[in-house]
PDB file of C-alpha atoms in Angstrom:
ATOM      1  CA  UNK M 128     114.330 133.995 123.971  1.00 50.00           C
ATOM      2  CA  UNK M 129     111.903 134.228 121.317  1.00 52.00           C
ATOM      3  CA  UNK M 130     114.161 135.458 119.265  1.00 54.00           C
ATOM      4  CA  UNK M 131     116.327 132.812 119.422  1.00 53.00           C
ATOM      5  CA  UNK M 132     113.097 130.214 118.449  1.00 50.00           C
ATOM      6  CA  UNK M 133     112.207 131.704 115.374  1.00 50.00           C
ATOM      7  CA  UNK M 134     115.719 131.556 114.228  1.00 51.00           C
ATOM      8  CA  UNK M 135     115.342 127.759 114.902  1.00 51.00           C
ATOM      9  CA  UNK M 136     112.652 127.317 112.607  1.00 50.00           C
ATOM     10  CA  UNK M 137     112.886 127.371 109.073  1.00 49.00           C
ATOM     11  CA  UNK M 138     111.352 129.710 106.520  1.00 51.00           C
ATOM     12  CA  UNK M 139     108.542 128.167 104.241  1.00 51.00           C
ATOM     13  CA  UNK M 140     108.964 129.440 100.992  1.00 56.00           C
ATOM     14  CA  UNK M 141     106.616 129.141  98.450  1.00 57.00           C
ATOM     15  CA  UNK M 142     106.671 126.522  95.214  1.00 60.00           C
ATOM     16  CA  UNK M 143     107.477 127.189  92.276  1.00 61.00           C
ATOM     17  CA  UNK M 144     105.125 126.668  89.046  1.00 55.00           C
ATOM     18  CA  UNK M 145     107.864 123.880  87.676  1.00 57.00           C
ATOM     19  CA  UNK M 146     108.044 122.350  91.306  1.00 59.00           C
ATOM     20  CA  UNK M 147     103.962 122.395  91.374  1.00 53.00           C
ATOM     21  CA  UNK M 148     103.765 120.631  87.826  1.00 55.00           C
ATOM     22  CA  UNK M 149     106.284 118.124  88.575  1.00 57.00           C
ATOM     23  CA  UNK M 150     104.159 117.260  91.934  1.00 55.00           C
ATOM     24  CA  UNK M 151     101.359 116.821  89.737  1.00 55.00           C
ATOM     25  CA  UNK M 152     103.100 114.274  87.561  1.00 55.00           C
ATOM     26  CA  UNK M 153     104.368 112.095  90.735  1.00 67.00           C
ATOM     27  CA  UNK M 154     101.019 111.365  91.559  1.00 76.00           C
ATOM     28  CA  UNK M 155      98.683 108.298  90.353  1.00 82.00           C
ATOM     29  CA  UNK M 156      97.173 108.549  87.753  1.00 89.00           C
ATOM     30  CA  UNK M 157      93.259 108.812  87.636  1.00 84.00           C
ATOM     31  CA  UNK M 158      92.781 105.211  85.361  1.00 89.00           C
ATOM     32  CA  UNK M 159      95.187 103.907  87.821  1.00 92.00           C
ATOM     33  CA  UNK M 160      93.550 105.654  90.907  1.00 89.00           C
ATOM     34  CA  UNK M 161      89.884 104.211  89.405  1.00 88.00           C
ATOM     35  CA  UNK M 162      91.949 100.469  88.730  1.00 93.00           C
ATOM     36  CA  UNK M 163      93.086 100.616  92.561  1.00 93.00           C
ATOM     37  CA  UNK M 164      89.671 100.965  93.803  1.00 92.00           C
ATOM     38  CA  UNK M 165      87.289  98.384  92.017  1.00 94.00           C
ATOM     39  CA  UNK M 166      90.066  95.922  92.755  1.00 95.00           C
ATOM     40  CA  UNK M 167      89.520  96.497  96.721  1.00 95.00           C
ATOM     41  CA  UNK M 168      86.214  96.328  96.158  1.00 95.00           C
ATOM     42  CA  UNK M 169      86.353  93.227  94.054  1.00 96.00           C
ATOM     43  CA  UNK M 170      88.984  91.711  96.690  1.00 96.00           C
ATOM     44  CA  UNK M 171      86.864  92.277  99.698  1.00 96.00           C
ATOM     45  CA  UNK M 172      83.259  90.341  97.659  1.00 97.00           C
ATOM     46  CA  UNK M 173      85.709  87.448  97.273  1.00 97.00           C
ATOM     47  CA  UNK M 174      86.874  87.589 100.677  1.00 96.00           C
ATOM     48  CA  UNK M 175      83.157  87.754 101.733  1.00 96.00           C
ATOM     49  CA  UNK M 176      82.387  85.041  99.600  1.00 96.00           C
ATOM     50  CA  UNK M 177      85.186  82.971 101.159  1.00 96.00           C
ATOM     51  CA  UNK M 178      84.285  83.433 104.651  1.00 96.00           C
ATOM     52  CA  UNK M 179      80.529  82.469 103.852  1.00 96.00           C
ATOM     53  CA  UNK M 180      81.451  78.982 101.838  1.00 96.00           C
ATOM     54  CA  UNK M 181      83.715  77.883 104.839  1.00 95.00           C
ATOM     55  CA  UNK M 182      81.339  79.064 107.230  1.00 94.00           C
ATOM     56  CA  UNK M 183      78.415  77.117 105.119  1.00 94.00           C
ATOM     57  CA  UNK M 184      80.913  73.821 104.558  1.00 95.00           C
ATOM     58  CA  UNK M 185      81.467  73.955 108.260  1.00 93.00           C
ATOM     59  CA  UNK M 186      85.209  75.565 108.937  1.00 93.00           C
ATOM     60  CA  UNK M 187      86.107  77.349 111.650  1.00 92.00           C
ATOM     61  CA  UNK M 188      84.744  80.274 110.710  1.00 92.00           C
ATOM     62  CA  UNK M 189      84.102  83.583 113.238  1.00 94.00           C
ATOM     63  CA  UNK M 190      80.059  84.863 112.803  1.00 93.00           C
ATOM     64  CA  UNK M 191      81.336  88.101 113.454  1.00 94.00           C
ATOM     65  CA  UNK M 192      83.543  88.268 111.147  1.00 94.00           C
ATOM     66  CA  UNK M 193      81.785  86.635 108.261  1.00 95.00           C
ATOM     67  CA  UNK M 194      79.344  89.279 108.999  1.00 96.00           C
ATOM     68  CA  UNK M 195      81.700  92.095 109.146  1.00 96.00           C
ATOM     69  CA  UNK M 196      83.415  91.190 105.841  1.00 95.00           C
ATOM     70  CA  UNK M 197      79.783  91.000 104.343  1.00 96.00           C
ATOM     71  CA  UNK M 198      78.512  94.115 105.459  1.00 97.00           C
ATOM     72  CA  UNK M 199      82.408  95.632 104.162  1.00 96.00           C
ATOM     73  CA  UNK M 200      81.734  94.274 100.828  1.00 96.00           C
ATOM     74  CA  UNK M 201      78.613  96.041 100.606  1.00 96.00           C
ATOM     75  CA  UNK M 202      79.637  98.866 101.745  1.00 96.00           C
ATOM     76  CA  UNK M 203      81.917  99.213  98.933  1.00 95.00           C
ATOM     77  CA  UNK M 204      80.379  97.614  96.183  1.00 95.00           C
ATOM     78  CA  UNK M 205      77.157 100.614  97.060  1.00 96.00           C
ATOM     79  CA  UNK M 206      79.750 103.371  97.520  1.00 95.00           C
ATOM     80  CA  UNK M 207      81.183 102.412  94.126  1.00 94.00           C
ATOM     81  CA  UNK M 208      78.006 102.484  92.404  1.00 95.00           C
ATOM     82  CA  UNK M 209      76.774 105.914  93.705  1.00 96.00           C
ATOM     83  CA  UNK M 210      80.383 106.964  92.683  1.00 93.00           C
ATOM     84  CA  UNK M 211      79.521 106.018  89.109  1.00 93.00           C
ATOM     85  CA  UNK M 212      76.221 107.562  89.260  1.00 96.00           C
ATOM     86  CA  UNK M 213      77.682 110.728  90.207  1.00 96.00           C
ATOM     87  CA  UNK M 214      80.746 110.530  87.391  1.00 93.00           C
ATOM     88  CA  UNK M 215      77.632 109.405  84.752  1.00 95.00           C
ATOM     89  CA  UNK M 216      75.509 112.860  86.459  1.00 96.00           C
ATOM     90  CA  UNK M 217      78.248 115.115  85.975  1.00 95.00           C
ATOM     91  CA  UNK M 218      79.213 113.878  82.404  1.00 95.00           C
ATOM     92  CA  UNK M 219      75.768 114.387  81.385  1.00 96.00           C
ATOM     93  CA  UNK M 220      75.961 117.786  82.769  1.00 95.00           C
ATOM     94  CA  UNK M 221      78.776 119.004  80.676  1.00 95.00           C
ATOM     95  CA  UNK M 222      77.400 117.515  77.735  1.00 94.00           C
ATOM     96  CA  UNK M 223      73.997 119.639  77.980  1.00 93.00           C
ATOM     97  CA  UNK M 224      76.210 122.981  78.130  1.00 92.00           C
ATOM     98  CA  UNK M 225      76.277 125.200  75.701  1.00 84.00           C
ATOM     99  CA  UNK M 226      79.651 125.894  74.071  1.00 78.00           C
TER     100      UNK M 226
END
């Protein structure tokens, strides 16, 4: 019976150096991977901003959710700056080594 299962299921065989590379290549790239980011940051401040003017002009507007969105935004826009700080920390760290 056992057998019989591992005939079922199929070998995994190992990739290739051209078949690695050309994985590589299908991916985003870093620019557009950094782009990507600091526009879903920048979309959720404006939704943020959006929910508090209707909620201050008097639309319908859900507390909760204003709040949520708020605390999202800042989330983001904190994670995105301790992201920079470490990119800026690590730059400065290759620059001090000694070639």
């Amino acid at each position: 019976m056992i057998n019989h299962i591992s005939a079922i299921q199929p070998t995994i065989q190992p990739k290739t150096t051209t078949e690695l590379s050309n994985d590589k290549t299908k991916g985003t790239s870093f620019a557009e991977l950094l782009k990507q980011s600091l526009e879903t940051v920048n979309n959720a401040q404006i939704q943020s901003d959006q929910m508090t003017q209707d909620f201050i002009v008097g639309k319908p507007v859900e507390l909760h959710d204003m709040m949520i969105a708020g605390e999202k935004a800042s989330i983001l826009l904190q994670t995105t700056i301790e992201v920079r700080n470490k990119v800026v920390e690590a730059y400065q760290e290759v620059m001090r080594m000694q070639v």
